[in-house]
PDB file of C-alpha atoms in Angstrom:
ATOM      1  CA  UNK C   1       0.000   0.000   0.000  1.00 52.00           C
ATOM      2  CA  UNK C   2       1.143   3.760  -0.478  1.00 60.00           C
ATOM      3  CA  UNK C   3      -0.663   4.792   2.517  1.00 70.00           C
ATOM      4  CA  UNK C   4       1.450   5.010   5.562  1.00 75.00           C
ATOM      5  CA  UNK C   5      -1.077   4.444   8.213  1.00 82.00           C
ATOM      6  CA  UNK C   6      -2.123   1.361   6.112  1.00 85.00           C
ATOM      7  CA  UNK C   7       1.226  -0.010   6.689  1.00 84.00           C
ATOM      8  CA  UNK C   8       1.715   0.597   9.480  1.00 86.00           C
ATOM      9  CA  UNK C   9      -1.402  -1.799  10.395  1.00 91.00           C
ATOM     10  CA  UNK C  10      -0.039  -4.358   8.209  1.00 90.00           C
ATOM     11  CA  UNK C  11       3.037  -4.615   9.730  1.00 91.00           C
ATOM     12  CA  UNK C  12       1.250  -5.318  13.139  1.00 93.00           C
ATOM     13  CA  UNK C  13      -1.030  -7.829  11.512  1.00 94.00           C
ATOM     14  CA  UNK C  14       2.584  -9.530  10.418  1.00 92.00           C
ATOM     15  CA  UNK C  15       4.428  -8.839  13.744  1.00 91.00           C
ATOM     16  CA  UNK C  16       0.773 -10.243  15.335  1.00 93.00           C
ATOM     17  CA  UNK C  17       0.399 -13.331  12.964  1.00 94.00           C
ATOM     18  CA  UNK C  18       4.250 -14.125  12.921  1.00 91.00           C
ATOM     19  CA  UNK C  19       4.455 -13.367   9.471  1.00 91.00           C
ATOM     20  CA  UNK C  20       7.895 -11.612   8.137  1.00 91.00           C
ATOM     21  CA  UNK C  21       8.200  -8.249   8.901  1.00 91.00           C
ATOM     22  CA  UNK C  22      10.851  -7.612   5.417  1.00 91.00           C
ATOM     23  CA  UNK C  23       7.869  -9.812   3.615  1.00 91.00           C
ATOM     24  CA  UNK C  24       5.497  -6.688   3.785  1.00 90.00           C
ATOM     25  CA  UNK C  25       8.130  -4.274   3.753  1.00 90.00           C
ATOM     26  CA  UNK C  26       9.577  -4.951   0.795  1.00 90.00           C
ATOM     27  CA  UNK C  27       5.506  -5.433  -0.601  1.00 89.00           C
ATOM     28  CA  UNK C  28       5.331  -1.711   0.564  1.00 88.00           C
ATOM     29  CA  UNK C  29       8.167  -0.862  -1.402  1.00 88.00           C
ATOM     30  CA  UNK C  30       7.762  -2.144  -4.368  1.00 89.00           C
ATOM     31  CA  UNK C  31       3.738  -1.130  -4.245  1.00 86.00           C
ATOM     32  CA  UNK C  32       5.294   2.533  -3.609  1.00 84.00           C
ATOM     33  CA  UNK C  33       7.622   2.013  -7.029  1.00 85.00           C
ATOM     34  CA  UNK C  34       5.199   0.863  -9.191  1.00 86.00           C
ATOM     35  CA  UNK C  35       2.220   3.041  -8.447  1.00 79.00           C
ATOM     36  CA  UNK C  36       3.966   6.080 -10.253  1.00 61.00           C
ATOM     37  CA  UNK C  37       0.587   8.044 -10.697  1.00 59.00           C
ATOM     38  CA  UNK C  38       0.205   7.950  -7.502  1.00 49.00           C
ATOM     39  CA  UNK C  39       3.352   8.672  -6.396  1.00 49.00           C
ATOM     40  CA  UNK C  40       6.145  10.810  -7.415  1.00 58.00           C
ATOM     41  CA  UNK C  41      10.142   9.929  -6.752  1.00 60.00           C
ATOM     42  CA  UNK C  42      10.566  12.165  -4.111  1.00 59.00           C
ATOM     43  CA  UNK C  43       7.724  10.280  -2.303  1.00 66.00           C
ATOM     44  CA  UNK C  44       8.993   6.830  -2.717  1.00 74.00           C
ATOM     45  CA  UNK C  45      12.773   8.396  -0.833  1.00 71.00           C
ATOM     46  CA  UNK C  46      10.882  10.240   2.090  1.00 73.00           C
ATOM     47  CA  UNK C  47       8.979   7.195   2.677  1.00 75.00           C
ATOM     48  CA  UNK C  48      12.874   5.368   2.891  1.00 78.00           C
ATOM     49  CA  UNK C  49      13.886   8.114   5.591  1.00 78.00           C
ATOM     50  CA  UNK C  50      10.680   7.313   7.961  1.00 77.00           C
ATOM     51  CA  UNK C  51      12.593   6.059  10.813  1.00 78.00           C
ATOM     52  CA  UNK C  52      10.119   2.947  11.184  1.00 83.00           C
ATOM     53  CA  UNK C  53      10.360   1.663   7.867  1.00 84.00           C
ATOM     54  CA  UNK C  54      14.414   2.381   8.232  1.00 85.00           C
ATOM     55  CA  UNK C  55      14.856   0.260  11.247  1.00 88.00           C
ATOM     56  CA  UNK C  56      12.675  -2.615   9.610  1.00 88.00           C
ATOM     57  CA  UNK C  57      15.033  -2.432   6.895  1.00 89.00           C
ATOM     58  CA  UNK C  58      18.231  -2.405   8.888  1.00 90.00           C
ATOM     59  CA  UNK C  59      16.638  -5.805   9.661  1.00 89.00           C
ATOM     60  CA  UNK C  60      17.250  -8.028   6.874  1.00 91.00           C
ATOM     61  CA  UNK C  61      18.157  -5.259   4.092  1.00 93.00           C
ATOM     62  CA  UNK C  62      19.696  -8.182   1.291  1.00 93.00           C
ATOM     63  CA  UNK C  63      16.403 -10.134   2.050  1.00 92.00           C
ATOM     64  CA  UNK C  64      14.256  -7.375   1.448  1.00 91.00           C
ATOM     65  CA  UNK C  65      15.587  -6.635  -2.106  1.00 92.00           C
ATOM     66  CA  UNK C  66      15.095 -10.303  -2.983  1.00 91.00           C
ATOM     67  CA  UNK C  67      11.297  -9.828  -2.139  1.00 90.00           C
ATOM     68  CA  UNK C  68      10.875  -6.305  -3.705  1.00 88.00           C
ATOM     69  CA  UNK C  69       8.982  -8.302  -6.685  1.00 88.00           C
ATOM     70  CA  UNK C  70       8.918  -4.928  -8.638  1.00 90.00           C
ATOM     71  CA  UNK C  71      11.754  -5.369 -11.435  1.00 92.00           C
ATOM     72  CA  UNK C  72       9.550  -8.557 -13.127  1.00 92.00           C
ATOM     73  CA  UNK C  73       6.349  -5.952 -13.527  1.00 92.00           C
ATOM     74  CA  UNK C  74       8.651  -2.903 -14.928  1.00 94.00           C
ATOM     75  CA  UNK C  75       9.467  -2.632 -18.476  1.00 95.00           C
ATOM     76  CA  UNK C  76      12.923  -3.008 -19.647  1.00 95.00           C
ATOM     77  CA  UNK C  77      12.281   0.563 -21.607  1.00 94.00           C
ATOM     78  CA  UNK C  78      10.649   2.690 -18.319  1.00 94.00           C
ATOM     79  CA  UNK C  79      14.318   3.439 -17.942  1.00 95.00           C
ATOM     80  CA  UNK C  80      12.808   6.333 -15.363  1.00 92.00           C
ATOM     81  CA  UNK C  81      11.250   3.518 -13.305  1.00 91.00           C
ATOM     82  CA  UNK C  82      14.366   1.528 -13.712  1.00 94.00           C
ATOM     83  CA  UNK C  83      16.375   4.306 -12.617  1.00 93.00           C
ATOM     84  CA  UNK C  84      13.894   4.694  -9.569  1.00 90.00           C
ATOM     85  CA  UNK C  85      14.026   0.985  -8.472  1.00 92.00           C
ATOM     86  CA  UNK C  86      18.147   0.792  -8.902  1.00 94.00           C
ATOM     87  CA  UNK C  87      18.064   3.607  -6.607  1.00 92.00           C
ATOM     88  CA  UNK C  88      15.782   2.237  -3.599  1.00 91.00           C
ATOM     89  CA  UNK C  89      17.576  -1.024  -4.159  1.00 93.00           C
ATOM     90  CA  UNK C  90      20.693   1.107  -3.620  1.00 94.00           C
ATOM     91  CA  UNK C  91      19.330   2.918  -0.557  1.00 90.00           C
ATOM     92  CA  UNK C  92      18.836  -0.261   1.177  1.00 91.00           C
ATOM     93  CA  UNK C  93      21.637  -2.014   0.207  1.00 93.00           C
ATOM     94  CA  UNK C  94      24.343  -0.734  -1.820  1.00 93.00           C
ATOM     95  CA  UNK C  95      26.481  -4.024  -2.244  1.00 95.00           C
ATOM     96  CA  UNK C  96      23.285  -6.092  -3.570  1.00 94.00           C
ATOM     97  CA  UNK C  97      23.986  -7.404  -6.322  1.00 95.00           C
ATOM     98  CA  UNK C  98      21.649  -8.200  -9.087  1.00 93.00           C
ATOM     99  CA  UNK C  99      23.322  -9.610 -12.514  1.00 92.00           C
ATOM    100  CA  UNK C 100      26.616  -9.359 -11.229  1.00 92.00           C
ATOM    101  CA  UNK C 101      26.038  -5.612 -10.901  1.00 95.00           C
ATOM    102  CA  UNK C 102      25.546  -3.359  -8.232  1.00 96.00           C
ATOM    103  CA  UNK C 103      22.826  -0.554  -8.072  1.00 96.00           C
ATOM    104  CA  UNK C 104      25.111   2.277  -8.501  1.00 97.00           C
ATOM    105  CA  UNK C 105      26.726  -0.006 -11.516  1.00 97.00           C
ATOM    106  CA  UNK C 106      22.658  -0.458 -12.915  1.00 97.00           C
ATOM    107  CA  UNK C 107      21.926   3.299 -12.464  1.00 97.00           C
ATOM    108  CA  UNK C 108      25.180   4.295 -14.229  1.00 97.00           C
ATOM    109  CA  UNK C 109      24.549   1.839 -17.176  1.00 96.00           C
ATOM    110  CA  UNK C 110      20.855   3.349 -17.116  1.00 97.00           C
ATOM    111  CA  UNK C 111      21.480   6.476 -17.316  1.00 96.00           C
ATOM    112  CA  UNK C 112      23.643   5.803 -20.816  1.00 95.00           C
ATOM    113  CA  UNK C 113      21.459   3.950 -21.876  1.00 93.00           C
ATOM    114  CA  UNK C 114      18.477   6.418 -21.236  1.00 92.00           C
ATOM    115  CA  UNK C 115      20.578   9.142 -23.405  1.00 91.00           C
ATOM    116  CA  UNK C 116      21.332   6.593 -26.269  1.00 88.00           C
ATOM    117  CA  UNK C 117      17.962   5.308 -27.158  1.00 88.00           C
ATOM    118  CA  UNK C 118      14.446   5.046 -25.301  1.00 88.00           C
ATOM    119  CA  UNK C 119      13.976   1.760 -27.568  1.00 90.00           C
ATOM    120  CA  UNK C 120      16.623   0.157 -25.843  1.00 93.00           C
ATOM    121  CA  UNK C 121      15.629  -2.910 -23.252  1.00 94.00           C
ATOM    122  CA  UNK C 122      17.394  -2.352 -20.465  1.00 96.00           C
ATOM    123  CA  UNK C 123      16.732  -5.510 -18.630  1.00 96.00           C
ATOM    124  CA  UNK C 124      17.091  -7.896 -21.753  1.00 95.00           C
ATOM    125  CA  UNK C 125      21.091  -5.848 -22.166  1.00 94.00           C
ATOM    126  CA  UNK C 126      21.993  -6.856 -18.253  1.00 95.00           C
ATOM    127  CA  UNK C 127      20.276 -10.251 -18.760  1.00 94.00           C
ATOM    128  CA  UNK C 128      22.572 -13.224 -20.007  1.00 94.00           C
ATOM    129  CA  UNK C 129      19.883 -15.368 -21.550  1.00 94.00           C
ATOM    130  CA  UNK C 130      19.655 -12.820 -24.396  1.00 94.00           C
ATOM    131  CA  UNK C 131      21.681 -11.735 -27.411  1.00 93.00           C
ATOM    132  CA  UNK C 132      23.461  -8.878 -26.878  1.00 91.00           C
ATOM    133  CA  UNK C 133      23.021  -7.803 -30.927  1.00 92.00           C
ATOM    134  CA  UNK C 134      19.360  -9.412 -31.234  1.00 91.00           C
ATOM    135  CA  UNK C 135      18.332  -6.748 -28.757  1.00 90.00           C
ATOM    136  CA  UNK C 136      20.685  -3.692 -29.622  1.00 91.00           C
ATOM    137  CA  UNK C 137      19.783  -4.548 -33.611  1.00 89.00           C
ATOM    138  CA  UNK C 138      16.043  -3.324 -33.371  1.00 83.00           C
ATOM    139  CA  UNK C 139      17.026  -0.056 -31.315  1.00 79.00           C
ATOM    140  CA  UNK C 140      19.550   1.056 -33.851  1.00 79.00           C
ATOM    141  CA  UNK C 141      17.306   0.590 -36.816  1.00 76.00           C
ATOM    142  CA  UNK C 142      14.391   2.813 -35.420  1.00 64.00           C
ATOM    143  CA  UNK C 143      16.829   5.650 -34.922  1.00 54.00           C
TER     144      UNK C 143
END
């Protein structure tokens, strides 16, 4: 949920029903990334600085980023989103590392990327199981 009085009831109902505390944090967070309209940037990094939501992080930070299911339901061109995600990732943990990358290595690969071509797919570059030409290809022709 993007309401904090919301979560802070849920995480009661957890810490009440023994259910992981990082579980519905990193639910919060990733409900806070991907409900943009909603939400602006800024928003998503003063919810990081509530002192609550900092301490449950402190917690179990690497688990929490393994949770934050909000990279499978962003699109690999939403390089703004990307950018957004890499950088709560890198607020909770800087040394995660995702693809053999860390989040200030993602947001500095973004960022290129971003000023080279909006058609390029981020995620399908940083992800091994693809061609690195099959996906750069269709970019370069539509500039």
């Amino acid at each position: 949920t993007v309401d904090s009085e919301k979560f802070s009831l849920a995480i009661m109902l957890a810490s009440h029903h023994g259910i992981a505390l990082s579980e519905v944090v990193a639910r919060h967070l990733a409900c806070l990334l991907l409900n943009t309209e909603e939400n602006q940037n800024s928003d998503v990094a003063s919810h990081l600085t509530d002192s609550k939501l900092a301490e449950l992080i402190k917690i179990s930070p690497h688990l929490i980023c393994e949770r934050m299911y909000a990279y499978p339901n962003i699109e690999g061109t939403d390089h703004q989103l990307l950018l957004s995600y890499f950088s709560v990732i890198q607020t909770i943990a800087d040394d995660y590392m995702f693809y053999t990358l860390t989040p200030k290595e993602h947001i500095k690969l973004i960022r290129k990327i971003k000023t080279a071509s909006s058609d390029l797919d981020y995620k399908k570059l940083v992800d091994p199981s693809y061609n690195l030409l099959d996906v750069i290809l269709p970019a370069l022709q539509t500039e």
